């Protein structure tokens, strides 16, 4: 079974940095997109950054220039780690950050499809 487990969240002051990790275990098709989403209570889940099936990277406008997504899939086809380096954090970045993998090409498709995998999330709180 495929499992996605996020870590690295926490509380931080505005202007600070955090790096999130998502440990992916189990076989995930190489053609699957992988990325990070975030959600605030009462609001729709939104895409933050992701690799599509062609390994192209897309960032939400709100995080461009501040966040960097990367991955380490050199270990084996049964083990991957997805990262999200977050810099210049501001209170608007406060959210539950969730890792996802699946047969989608855009965040909208990821939210609509019943296929794919989601982690449980790691909370990031930015406040002074």
PDB file of C-alpha atoms in Angstrom, residues 2-103:
ATOM      1  CA  UNK A   2       1.142   3.539  -0.715  1.00  0.00           C
ATOM      2  CA  UNK A   3       1.608   5.831   2.251  1.00  0.00           C
ATOM      3  CA  UNK A   4       2.516   9.529   2.376  1.00  0.00           C
ATOM      4  CA  UNK A   5       3.739  10.953   5.679  1.00  0.00           C
ATOM      5  CA  UNK A   6       4.532  14.641   6.091  1.00  0.00           C
ATOM      6  CA  UNK A   7       6.853  16.187   8.666  1.00  0.00           C
ATOM      7  CA  UNK A   8       8.669  19.438   9.373  1.00  0.00           C
ATOM      8  CA  UNK A   9       5.791  21.732  10.232  1.00  0.00           C
ATOM      9  CA  UNK A  10       5.723  23.986  13.257  1.00  0.00           C
ATOM     10  CA  UNK A  11       5.326  27.524  14.521  1.00  0.00           C
ATOM     11  CA  UNK A  12       7.572  30.243  13.171  1.00  0.00           C
ATOM     12  CA  UNK A  13       7.780  34.028  13.098  1.00  0.00           C
ATOM     13  CA  UNK A  14       7.150  36.025   9.929  1.00  0.00           C
ATOM     14  CA  UNK A  15      10.186  36.114   7.687  1.00  0.00           C
ATOM     15  CA  UNK A  16      11.373  32.717   8.843  1.00  0.00           C
ATOM     16  CA  UNK A  17      11.982  29.508   6.920  1.00  0.00           C
ATOM     17  CA  UNK A  18      10.851  25.899   7.184  1.00  0.00           C
ATOM     18  CA  UNK A  19      11.451  22.814   5.097  1.00  0.00           C
ATOM     19  CA  UNK A  20       8.714  20.202   4.907  1.00  0.00           C
ATOM     20  CA  UNK A  21       9.300  16.566   3.996  1.00  0.00           C
ATOM     21  CA  UNK A  22       6.932  13.949   2.648  1.00  0.00           C
ATOM     22  CA  UNK A  23       8.076  10.348   2.915  1.00  0.00           C
ATOM     23  CA  UNK A  24       6.414   8.256   0.221  1.00  0.00           C
ATOM     24  CA  UNK A  25       6.464   4.503   0.695  1.00  0.00           C
ATOM     25  CA  UNK A  26       5.051   1.898  -1.640  1.00  0.00           C
ATOM     26  CA  UNK A  27       5.048   1.848  -5.411  1.00  0.00           C
ATOM     27  CA  UNK A  28       3.968   5.096  -7.070  1.00  0.00           C
ATOM     28  CA  UNK A  29       3.826   5.155 -10.833  1.00  0.00           C
ATOM     29  CA  UNK A  30       6.588   7.264 -12.317  1.00  0.00           C
ATOM     30  CA  UNK A  31       3.959   9.008 -14.451  1.00  0.00           C
ATOM     31  CA  UNK A  32       2.131  10.278 -11.386  1.00  0.00           C
ATOM     32  CA  UNK A  33       2.288  13.931 -10.469  1.00  0.00           C
ATOM     33  CA  UNK A  34       3.490  14.737  -6.948  1.00  0.00           C
ATOM     34  CA  UNK A  35       3.142  17.891  -4.997  1.00  0.00           C
ATOM     35  CA  UNK A  36       2.120  19.977  -2.036  1.00  0.00           C
ATOM     36  CA  UNK A  37      -1.260  21.420  -1.191  1.00  0.00           C
ATOM     37  CA  UNK A  38      -2.415  23.490   1.747  1.00  0.00           C
ATOM     38  CA  UNK A  39      -5.698  24.037   3.479  1.00  0.00           C
ATOM     39  CA  UNK A  40      -7.068  26.496   5.992  1.00  0.00           C
ATOM     40  CA  UNK A  41     -10.246  25.621   7.935  1.00  0.00           C
ATOM     41  CA  UNK A  42     -13.281  26.849   6.052  1.00  0.00           C
ATOM     42  CA  UNK A  43     -11.425  27.288   2.778  1.00  0.00           C
ATOM     43  CA  UNK A  44     -10.842  25.047  -0.210  1.00  0.00           C
ATOM     44  CA  UNK A  45      -7.642  23.071  -0.464  1.00  0.00           C
ATOM     45  CA  UNK A  46      -5.204  24.769  -2.832  1.00  0.00           C
ATOM     46  CA  UNK A  47      -2.182  23.630  -4.785  1.00  0.00           C
ATOM     47  CA  UNK A  48       1.119  25.109  -3.637  1.00  0.00           C
ATOM     48  CA  UNK A  49       3.768  23.438  -5.809  1.00  0.00           C
ATOM     49  CA  UNK A  50       3.952  20.233  -7.802  1.00  0.00           C
ATOM     50  CA  UNK A  51       5.818  18.121 -10.334  1.00  0.00           C
ATOM     51  CA  UNK A  52       3.582  16.995 -13.186  1.00  0.00           C
ATOM     52  CA  UNK A  53       3.990  13.712 -15.072  1.00  0.00           C
ATOM     53  CA  UNK A  54       6.644  15.334 -17.298  1.00  0.00           C
ATOM     54  CA  UNK A  55       8.592  16.559 -14.249  1.00  0.00           C
ATOM     55  CA  UNK A  56       7.675  20.166 -14.932  1.00  0.00           C
ATOM     56  CA  UNK A  57       7.346  22.271 -11.795  1.00  0.00           C
ATOM     57  CA  UNK A  58       4.473  24.663 -11.166  1.00  0.00           C
ATOM     58  CA  UNK A  59       4.098  27.055  -8.241  1.00  0.00           C
ATOM     59  CA  UNK A  60       1.090  28.963  -7.015  1.00  0.00           C
ATOM     60  CA  UNK A  61       1.521  32.687  -7.669  1.00  0.00           C
ATOM     61  CA  UNK A  62       1.403  33.387  -3.941  1.00  0.00           C
ATOM     62  CA  UNK A  63       4.556  31.357  -3.270  1.00  0.00           C
ATOM     63  CA  UNK A  64       6.657  31.955  -6.387  1.00  0.00           C
ATOM     64  CA  UNK A  65      10.167  33.073  -5.501  1.00  0.00           C
ATOM     65  CA  UNK A  66       9.743  32.005  -1.872  1.00  0.00           C
ATOM     66  CA  UNK A  67       9.034  28.258  -1.986  1.00  0.00           C
ATOM     67  CA  UNK A  68      11.043  25.522  -3.702  1.00  0.00           C
ATOM     68  CA  UNK A  69       9.846  21.982  -4.311  1.00  0.00           C
ATOM     69  CA  UNK A  70      12.275  19.123  -4.786  1.00  0.00           C
ATOM     70  CA  UNK A  71      12.327  15.365  -4.519  1.00  0.00           C
ATOM     71  CA  UNK A  72      14.699  12.529  -3.895  1.00  0.00           C
ATOM     72  CA  UNK A  73      13.659   9.354  -5.652  1.00  0.00           C
ATOM     73  CA  UNK A  74      17.128   7.875  -5.969  1.00  0.00           C
ATOM     74  CA  UNK A  75      16.669   5.366  -3.169  1.00  0.00           C
ATOM     75  CA  UNK A  76      14.358   2.979  -5.019  1.00  0.00           C
ATOM     76  CA  UNK A  77      11.077   2.854  -6.884  1.00  0.00           C
ATOM     77  CA  UNK A  78       9.426   1.992  -3.577  1.00  0.00           C
ATOM     78  CA  UNK A  79      10.756   4.977  -1.659  1.00  0.00           C
ATOM     79  CA  UNK A  80      10.605   8.664  -2.460  1.00  0.00           C
ATOM     80  CA  UNK A  81      10.865  11.858  -0.461  1.00  0.00           C
ATOM     81  CA  UNK A  82       9.256  15.100  -1.519  1.00  0.00           C
ATOM     82  CA  UNK A  83      10.428  18.390  -0.005  1.00  0.00           C
ATOM     83  CA  UNK A  84       9.083  21.907   0.217  1.00  0.00           C
ATOM     84  CA  UNK A  85      11.540  24.608   1.235  1.00  0.00           C
ATOM     85  CA  UNK A  86       9.633  27.660   2.419  1.00  0.00           C
ATOM     86  CA  UNK A  87      11.332  31.043   2.880  1.00  0.00           C
ATOM     87  CA  UNK A  88      10.113  34.523   3.787  1.00  0.00           C
ATOM     88  CA  UNK A  89       7.069  33.029   5.440  1.00  0.00           C
ATOM     89  CA  UNK A  90       4.152  35.317   6.259  1.00  0.00           C
ATOM     90  CA  UNK A  91       0.942  34.811   8.251  1.00  0.00           C
ATOM     91  CA  UNK A  92      -0.983  34.096   5.032  1.00  0.00           C
ATOM     92  CA  UNK A  93       1.092  30.919   4.676  1.00  0.00           C
ATOM     93  CA  UNK A  94      -0.451  29.496   7.842  1.00  0.00           C
ATOM     94  CA  UNK A  95      -2.185  26.249   6.870  1.00  0.00           C
ATOM     95  CA  UNK A  96      -2.129  22.483   6.998  1.00  0.00           C
ATOM     96  CA  UNK A  97       0.330  21.385   4.318  1.00  0.00           C
ATOM     97  CA  UNK A  98      -0.573  18.144   2.607  1.00  0.00           C
ATOM     98  CA  UNK A  99       1.438  15.946   0.267  1.00  0.00           C
ATOM     99  CA  UNK A 100      -0.238  14.229  -2.693  1.00  0.00           C
ATOM    100  CA  UNK A 101       0.546  11.925  -5.591  1.00  0.00           C
ATOM    101  CA  UNK A 102      -1.707  10.810  -8.412  1.00  0.00           C
ATOM    102  CA  UNK A 103      -2.756  10.706 -12.076  1.00  0.00           C
TER     103      UNK A 103
END
